[in-house]
PDB file of C-alpha atoms and ligand atoms in Angstrom:
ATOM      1  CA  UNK A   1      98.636 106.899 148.490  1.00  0.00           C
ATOM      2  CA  UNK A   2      96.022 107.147 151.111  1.00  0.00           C
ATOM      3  CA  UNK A   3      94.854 110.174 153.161  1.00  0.00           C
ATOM      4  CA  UNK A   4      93.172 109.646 156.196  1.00  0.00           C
ATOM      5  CA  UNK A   5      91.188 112.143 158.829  1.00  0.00           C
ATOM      6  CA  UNK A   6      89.939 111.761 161.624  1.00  0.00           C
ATOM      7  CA  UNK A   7      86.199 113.218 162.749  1.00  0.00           C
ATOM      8  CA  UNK A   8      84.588 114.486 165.927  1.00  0.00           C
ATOM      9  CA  UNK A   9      83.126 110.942 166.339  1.00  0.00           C
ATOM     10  CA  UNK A  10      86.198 108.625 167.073  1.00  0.00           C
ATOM     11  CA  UNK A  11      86.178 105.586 164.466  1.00  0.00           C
ATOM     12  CA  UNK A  12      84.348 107.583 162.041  1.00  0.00           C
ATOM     13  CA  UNK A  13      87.139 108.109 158.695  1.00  0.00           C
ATOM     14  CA  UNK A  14      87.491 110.141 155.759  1.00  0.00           C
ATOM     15  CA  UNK A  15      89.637 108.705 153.754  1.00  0.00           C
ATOM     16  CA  UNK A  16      91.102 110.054 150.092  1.00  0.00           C
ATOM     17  CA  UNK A  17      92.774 107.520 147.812  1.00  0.00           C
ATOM     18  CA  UNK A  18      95.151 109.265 145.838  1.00  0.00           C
ATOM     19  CA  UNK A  19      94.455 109.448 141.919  1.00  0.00           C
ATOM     20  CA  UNK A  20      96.871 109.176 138.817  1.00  0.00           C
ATOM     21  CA  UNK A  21      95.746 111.356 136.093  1.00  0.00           C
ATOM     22  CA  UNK A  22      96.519 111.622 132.645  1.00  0.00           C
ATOM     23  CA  UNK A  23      94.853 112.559 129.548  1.00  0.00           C
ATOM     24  CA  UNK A  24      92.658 109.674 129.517  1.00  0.00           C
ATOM     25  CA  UNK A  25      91.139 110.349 132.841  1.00  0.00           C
ATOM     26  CA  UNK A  26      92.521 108.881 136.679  1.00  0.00           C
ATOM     27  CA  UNK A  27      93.278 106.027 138.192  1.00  0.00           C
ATOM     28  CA  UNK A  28      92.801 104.884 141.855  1.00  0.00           C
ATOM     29  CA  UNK A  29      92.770 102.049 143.653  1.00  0.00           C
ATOM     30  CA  UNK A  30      89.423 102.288 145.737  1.00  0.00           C
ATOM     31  CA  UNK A  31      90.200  99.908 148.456  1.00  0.00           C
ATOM     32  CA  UNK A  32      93.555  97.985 149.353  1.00  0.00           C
ATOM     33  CA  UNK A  33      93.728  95.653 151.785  1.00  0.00           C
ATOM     34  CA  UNK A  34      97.452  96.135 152.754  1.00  0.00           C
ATOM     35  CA  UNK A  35      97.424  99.569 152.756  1.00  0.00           C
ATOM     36  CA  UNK A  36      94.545 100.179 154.868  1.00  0.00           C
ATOM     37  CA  UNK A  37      96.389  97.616 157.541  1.00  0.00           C
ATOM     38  CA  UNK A  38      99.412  99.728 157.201  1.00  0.00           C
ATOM     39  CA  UNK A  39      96.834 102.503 159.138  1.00  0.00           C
ATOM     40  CA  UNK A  40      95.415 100.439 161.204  1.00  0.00           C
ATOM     41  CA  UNK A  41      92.497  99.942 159.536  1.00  0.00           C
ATOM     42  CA  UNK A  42      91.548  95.741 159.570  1.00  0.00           C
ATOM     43  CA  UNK A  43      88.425  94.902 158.928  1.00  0.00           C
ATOM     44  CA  UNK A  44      87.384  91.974 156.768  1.00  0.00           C
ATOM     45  CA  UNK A  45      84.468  93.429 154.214  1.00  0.00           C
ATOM     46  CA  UNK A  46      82.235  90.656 152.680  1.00  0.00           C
ATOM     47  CA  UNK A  47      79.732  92.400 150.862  1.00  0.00           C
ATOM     48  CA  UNK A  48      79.693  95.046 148.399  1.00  0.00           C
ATOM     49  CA  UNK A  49      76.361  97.523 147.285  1.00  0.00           C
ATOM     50  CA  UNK A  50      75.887  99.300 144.962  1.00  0.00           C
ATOM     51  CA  UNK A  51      72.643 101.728 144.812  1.00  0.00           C
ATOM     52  CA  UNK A  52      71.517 104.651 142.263  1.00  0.00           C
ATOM     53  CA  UNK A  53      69.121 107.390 143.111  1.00  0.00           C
ATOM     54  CA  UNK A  54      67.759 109.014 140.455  1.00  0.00           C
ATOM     55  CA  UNK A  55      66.076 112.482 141.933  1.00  0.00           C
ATOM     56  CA  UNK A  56      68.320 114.964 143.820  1.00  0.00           C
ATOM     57  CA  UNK A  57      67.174 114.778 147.530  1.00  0.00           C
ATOM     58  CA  UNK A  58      67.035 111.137 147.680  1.00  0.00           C
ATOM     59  CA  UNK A  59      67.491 110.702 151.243  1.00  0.00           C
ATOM     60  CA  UNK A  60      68.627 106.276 152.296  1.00  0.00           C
ATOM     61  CA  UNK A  61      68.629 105.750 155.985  1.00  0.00           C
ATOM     62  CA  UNK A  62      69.396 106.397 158.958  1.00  0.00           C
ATOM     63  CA  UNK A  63      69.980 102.861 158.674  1.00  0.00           C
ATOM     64  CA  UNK A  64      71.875 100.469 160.993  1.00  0.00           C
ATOM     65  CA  UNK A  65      72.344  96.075 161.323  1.00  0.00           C
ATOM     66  CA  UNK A  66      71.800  95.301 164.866  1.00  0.00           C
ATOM     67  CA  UNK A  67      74.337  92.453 166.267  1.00  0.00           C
ATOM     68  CA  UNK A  68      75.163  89.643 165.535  1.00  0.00           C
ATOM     69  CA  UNK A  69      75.184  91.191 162.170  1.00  0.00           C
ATOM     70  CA  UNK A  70      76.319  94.988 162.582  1.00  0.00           C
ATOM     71  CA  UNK A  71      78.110  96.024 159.854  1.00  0.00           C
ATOM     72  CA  UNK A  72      80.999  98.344 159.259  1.00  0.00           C
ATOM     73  CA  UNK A  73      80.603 100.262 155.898  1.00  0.00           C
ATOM     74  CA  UNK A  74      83.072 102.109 153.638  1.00  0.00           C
ATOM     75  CA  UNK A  75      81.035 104.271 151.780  1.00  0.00           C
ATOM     76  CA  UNK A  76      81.990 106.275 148.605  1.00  0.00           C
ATOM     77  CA  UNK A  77      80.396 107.743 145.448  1.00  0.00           C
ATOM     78  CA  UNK A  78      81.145 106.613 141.754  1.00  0.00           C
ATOM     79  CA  UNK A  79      78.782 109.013 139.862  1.00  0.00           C
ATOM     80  CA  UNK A  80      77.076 112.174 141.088  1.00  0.00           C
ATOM     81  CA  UNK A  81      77.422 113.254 144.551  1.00  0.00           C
ATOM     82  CA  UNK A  82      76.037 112.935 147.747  1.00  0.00           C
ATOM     83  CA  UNK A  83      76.324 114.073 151.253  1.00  0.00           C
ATOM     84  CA  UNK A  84      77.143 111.026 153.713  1.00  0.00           C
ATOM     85  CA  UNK A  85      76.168 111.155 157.178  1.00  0.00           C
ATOM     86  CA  UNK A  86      76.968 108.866 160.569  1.00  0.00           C
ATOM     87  CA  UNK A  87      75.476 109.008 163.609  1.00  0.00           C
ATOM     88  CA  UNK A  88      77.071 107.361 166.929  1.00  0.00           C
ATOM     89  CA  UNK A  89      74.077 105.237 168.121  1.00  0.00           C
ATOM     90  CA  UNK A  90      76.308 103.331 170.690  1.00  0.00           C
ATOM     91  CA  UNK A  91      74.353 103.783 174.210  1.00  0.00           C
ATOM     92  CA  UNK A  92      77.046 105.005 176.560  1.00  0.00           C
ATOM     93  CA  UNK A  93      79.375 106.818 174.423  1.00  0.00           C
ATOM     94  CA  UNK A  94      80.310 110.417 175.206  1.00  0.00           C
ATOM     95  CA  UNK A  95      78.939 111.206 171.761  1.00  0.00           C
ATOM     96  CA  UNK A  96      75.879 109.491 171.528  1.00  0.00           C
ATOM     97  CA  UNK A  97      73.327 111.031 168.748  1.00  0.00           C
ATOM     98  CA  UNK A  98      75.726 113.065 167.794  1.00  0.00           C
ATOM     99  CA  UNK A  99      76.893 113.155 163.720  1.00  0.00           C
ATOM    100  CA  UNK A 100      78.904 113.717 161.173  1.00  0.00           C
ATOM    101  CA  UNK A 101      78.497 114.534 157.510  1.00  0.00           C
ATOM    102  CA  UNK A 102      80.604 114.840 154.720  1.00  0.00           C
ATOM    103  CA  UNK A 103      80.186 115.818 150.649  1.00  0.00           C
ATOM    104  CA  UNK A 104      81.449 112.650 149.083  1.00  0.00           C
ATOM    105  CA  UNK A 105      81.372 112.801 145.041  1.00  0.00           C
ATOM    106  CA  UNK A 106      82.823 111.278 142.018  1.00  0.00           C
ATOM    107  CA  UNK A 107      84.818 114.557 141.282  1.00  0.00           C
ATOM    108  CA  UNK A 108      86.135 114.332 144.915  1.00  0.00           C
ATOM    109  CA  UNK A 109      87.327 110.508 145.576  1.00  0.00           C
ATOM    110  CA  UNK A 110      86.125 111.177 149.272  1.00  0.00           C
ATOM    111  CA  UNK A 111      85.277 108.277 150.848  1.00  0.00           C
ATOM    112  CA  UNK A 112      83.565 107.516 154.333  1.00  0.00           C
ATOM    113  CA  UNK A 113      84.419 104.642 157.124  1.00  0.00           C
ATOM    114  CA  UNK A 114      81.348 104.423 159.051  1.00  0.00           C
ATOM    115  CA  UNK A 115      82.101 101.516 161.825  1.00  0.00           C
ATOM    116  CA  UNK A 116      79.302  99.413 163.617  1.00  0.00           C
ATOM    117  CA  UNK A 117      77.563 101.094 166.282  1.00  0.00           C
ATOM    118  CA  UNK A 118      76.778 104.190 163.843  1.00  0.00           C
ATOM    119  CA  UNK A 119      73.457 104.914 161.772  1.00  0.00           C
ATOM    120  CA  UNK A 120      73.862 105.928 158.091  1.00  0.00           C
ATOM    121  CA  UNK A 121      72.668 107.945 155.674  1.00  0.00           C
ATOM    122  CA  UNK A 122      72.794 110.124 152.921  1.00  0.00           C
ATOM    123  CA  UNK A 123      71.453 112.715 150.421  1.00  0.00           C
ATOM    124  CA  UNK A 124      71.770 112.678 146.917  1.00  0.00           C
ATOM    125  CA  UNK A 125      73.095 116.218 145.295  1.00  0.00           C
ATOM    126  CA  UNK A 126      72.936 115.342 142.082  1.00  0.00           C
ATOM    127  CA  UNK A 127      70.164 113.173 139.903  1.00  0.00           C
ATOM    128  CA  UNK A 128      71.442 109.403 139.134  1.00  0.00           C
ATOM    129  CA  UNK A 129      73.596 109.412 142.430  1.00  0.00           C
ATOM    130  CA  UNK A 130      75.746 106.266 142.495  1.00  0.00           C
ATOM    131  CA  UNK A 131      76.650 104.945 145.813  1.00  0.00           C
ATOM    132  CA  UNK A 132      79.029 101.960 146.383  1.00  0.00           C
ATOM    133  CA  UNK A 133      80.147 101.038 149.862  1.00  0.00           C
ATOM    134  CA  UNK A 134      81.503  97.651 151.056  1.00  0.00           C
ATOM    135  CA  UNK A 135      80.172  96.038 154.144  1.00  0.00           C
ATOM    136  CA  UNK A 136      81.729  93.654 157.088  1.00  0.00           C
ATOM    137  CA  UNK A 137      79.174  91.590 157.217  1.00  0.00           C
ATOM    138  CA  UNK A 138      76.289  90.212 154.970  1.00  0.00           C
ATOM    139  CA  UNK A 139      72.535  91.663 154.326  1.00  0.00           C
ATOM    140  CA  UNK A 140      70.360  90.162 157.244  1.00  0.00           C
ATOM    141  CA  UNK A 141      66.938  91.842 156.898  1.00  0.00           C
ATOM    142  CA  UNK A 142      65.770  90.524 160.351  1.00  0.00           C
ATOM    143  CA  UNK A 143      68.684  92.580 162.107  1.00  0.00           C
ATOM    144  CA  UNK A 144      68.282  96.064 159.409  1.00  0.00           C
ATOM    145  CA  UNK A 145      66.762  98.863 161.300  1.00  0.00           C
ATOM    146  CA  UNK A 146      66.167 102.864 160.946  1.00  0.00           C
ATOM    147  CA  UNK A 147      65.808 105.815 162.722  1.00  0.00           C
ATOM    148  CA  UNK A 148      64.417 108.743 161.218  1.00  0.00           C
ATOM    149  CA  UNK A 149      66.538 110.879 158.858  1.00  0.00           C
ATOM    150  CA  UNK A 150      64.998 114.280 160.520  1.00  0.00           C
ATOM    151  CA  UNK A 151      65.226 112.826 164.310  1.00  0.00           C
ATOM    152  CA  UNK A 152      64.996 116.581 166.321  1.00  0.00           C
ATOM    153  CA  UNK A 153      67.407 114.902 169.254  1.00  0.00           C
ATOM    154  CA  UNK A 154      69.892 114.320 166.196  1.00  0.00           C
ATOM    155  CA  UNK A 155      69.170 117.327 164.183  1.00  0.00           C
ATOM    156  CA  UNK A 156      70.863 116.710 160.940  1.00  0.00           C
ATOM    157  CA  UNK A 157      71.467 119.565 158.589  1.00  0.00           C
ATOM    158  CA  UNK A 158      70.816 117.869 155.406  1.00  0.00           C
ATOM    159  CA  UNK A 159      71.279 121.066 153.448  1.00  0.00           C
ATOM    160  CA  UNK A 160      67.726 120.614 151.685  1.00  0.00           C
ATOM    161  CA  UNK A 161      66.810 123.807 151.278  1.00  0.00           C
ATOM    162  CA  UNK A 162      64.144 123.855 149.016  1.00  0.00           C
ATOM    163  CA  UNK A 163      65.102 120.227 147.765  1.00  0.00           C
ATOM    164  CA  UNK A 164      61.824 117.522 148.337  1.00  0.00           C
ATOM    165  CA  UNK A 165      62.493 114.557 149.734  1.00  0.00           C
ATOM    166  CA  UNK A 166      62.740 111.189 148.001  1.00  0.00           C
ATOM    167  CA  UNK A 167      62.206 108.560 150.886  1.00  0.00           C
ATOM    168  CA  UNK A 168      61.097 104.897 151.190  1.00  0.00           C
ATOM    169  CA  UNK A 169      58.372 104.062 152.852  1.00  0.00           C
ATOM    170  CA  UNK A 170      60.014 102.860 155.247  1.00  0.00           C
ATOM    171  CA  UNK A 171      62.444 105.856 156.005  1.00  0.00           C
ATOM    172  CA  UNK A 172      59.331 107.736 155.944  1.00  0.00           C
ATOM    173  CA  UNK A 173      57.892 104.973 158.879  1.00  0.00           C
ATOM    174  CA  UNK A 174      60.886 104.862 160.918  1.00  0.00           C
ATOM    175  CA  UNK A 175      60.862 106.241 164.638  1.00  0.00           C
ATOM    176  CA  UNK A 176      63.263 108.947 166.457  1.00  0.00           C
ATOM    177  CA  UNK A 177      66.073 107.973 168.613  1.00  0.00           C
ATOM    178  CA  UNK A 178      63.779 108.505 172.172  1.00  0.00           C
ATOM    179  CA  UNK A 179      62.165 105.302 170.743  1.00  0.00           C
ATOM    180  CA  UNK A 180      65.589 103.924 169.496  1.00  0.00           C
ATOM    181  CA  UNK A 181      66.300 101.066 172.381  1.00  0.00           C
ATOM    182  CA  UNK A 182      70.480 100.961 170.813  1.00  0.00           C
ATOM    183  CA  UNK A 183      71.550  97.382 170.310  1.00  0.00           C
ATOM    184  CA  UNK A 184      75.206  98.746 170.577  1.00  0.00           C
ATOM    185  CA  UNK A 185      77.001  99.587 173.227  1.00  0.00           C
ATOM    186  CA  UNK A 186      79.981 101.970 173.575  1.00  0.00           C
ATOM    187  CA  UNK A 187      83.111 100.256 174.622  1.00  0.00           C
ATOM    188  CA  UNK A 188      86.218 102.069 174.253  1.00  0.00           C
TER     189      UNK A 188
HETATM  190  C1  T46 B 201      70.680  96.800 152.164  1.00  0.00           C
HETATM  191  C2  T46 B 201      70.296  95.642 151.284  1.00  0.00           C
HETATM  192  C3  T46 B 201      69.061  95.591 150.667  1.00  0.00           C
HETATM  193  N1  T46 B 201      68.748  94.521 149.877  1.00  0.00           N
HETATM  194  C4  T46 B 201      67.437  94.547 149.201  1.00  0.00           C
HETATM  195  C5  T46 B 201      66.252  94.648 150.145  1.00  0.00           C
HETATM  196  C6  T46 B 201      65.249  95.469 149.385  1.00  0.00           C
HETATM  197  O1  T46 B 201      64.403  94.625 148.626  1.00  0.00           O
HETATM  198  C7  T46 B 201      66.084  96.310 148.422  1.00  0.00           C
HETATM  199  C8  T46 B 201      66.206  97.766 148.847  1.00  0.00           C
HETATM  200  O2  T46 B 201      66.646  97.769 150.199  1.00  0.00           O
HETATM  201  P1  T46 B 201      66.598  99.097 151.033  1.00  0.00           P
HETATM  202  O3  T46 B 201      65.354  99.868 150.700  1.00  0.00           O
HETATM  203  O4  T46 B 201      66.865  98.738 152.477  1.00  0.00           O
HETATM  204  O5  T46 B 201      67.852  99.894 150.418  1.00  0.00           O
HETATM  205  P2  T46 B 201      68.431 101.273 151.001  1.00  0.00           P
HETATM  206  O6  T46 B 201      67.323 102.174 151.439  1.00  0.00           O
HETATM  207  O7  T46 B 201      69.396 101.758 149.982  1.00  0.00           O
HETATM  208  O8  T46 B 201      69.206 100.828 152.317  1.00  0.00           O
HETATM  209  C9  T46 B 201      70.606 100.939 152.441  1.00  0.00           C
HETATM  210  O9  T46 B 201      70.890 102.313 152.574  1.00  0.00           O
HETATM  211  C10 T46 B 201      71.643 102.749 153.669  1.00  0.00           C
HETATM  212  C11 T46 B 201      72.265 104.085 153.314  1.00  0.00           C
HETATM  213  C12 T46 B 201      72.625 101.792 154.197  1.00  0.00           C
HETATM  214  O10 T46 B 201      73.669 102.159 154.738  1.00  0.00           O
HETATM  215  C13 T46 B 201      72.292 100.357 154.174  1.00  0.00           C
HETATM  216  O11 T46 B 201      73.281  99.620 153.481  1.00  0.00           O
HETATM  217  C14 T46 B 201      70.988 100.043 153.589  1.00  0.00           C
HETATM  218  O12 T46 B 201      70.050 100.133 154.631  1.00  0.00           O
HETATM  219  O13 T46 B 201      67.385  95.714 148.393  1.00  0.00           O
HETATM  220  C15 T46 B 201      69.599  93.462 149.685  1.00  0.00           C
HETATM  221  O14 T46 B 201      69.282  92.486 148.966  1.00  0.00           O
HETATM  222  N2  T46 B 201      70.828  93.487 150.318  1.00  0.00           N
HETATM  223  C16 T46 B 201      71.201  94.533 151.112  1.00  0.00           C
HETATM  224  O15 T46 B 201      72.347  94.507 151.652  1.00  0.00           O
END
C-alpha cells in the first residue's frame, strides 16, 4: 500500500502510495497516519499548503524554518509536475550541502519526506504546477529563511536548460550557503 526508498541523504524519503484504478480514474490515499507508523514514520503534521505556479521554471526555495519552528514537510504534486529537491543543511553531518532531487508529478504519485534540518525546493516542469505538502509545524515568518537555489557549494542540477527562471524576489535576494550560519545541527 505504501512504497518507501531510501536516498543518499539519510531521513530524506520517497515514498509511492499505491493507486486503485478503474475506468473512472484512481484512487489513493495520500497520507495515512497508521500506515506511515507501521514504517516508522511518526511525525505529527499540523499544517497543510497548497501552492500553484503557473510558468514552467518556477523555481520556490531553497527554503528552510529555523528552530523552534523547523518543519518536516511531505511534499507531493496534484497537477503538473515538478522536480523536488532537499538539501542537508544540518552543520556537522557527513553530508552537509549535499542534495537530492526527485521528478514528483501527478501522473507519478511520487511523493517526497523532506525532514527538518534540510532546505527545499523545487522546479516546476509543467505550467499551472500544483504543489501540496503537509508540514510539522505551523508558518512562522520570523523563523522562514533561504539559501540560494543556484548556491555553487551546492550545485543543483535543476535541469533548466533553456527554461527562464520564475523566482521571488526574495529567492532572487537570498545568500549562498558560505553565508548560511545553519540553525540545525546534525545529531544522529
Ligand atoms: C510558506 C507560507 C507562506 N505564507 C504566505 C506568506 C506570503 O505572503 C505568501 C507566499 O509565501 P512564500 O513566497 O514564502 O511562498 P513560497 O515561495 O511558495 O515558499 C514555500 O516554498 C517552499 C518550497 C517551501 O518548502 C516552504 O513551504 C515555503 O517557503 O504566503 C503563509 O501564509 N503560510 C506559509 O506557510
Amino acid at each position: 500500500m505504501l512504497d518507501i526508498k531510501h536516498t543518499k541523504l539519510s531521513g530524506v524519503l520517497l515514498l509511492t502510495p499505491r493507486r486503485f484504478g478503474d475506468a473512472r480514474g484512481f484512487f489513493s490515499e495520500t497520507w495515512n497516519r497508521a500506515r506511515m507508523a507501521e514504517h516508522g514514520i511518526t511525525i505529527d503534521f499540523v499544517q497543510d499548503n497548497h501552492s500553484v505556479s503557473a510558468q514552467i521554471g518556477t523555481l520556490r526555495g531553497l527554503h528552510f524554518q529555523s528552530p523552534p519552528h523547523a518543519q518536516d514537510k511531505l511534499v507531493r504534486c496534484g497537477r503538473g509536475a515538478l522536480f523536488d529537491v532537499a538539501v542537508d543543511a544540518r552543520a556537522g553531518s557527513p553530508t552537509y550541502g549535499q542534495w537530492v532531487g526527485y521528478e514528483l508529478s501527478a501522473e507519478n504519485g511520487r511523493q517526497l519526506l523532506v525532514p527538518q534540518g534540510f532546505l527545499h525546493g523545487f522546479v516546476t516542469r509543467e505550467p499551472d504546477t500544483e504543489i501540496c505538502y503537509k508540514c510539522s509545524d505551523y508558518y512562522a515568518p520570523e523563523c522562514d529563511g533561504a539559501v540560494r537555489f543556484d548556491c555553487p557549494q551546492i550545485g543543483i542540477d535543476w535541469g533548466l536548460r533553456d527554461t527562464a527562471t520564475v523566482l521571488s524576489d526574495k529567492d532572487a535576494a537570498a545568500g549562498t550557503l558560505a553565508d548560511f550560519n545553519s540553525p540545525f545541527v546534525w545529531a544522529e
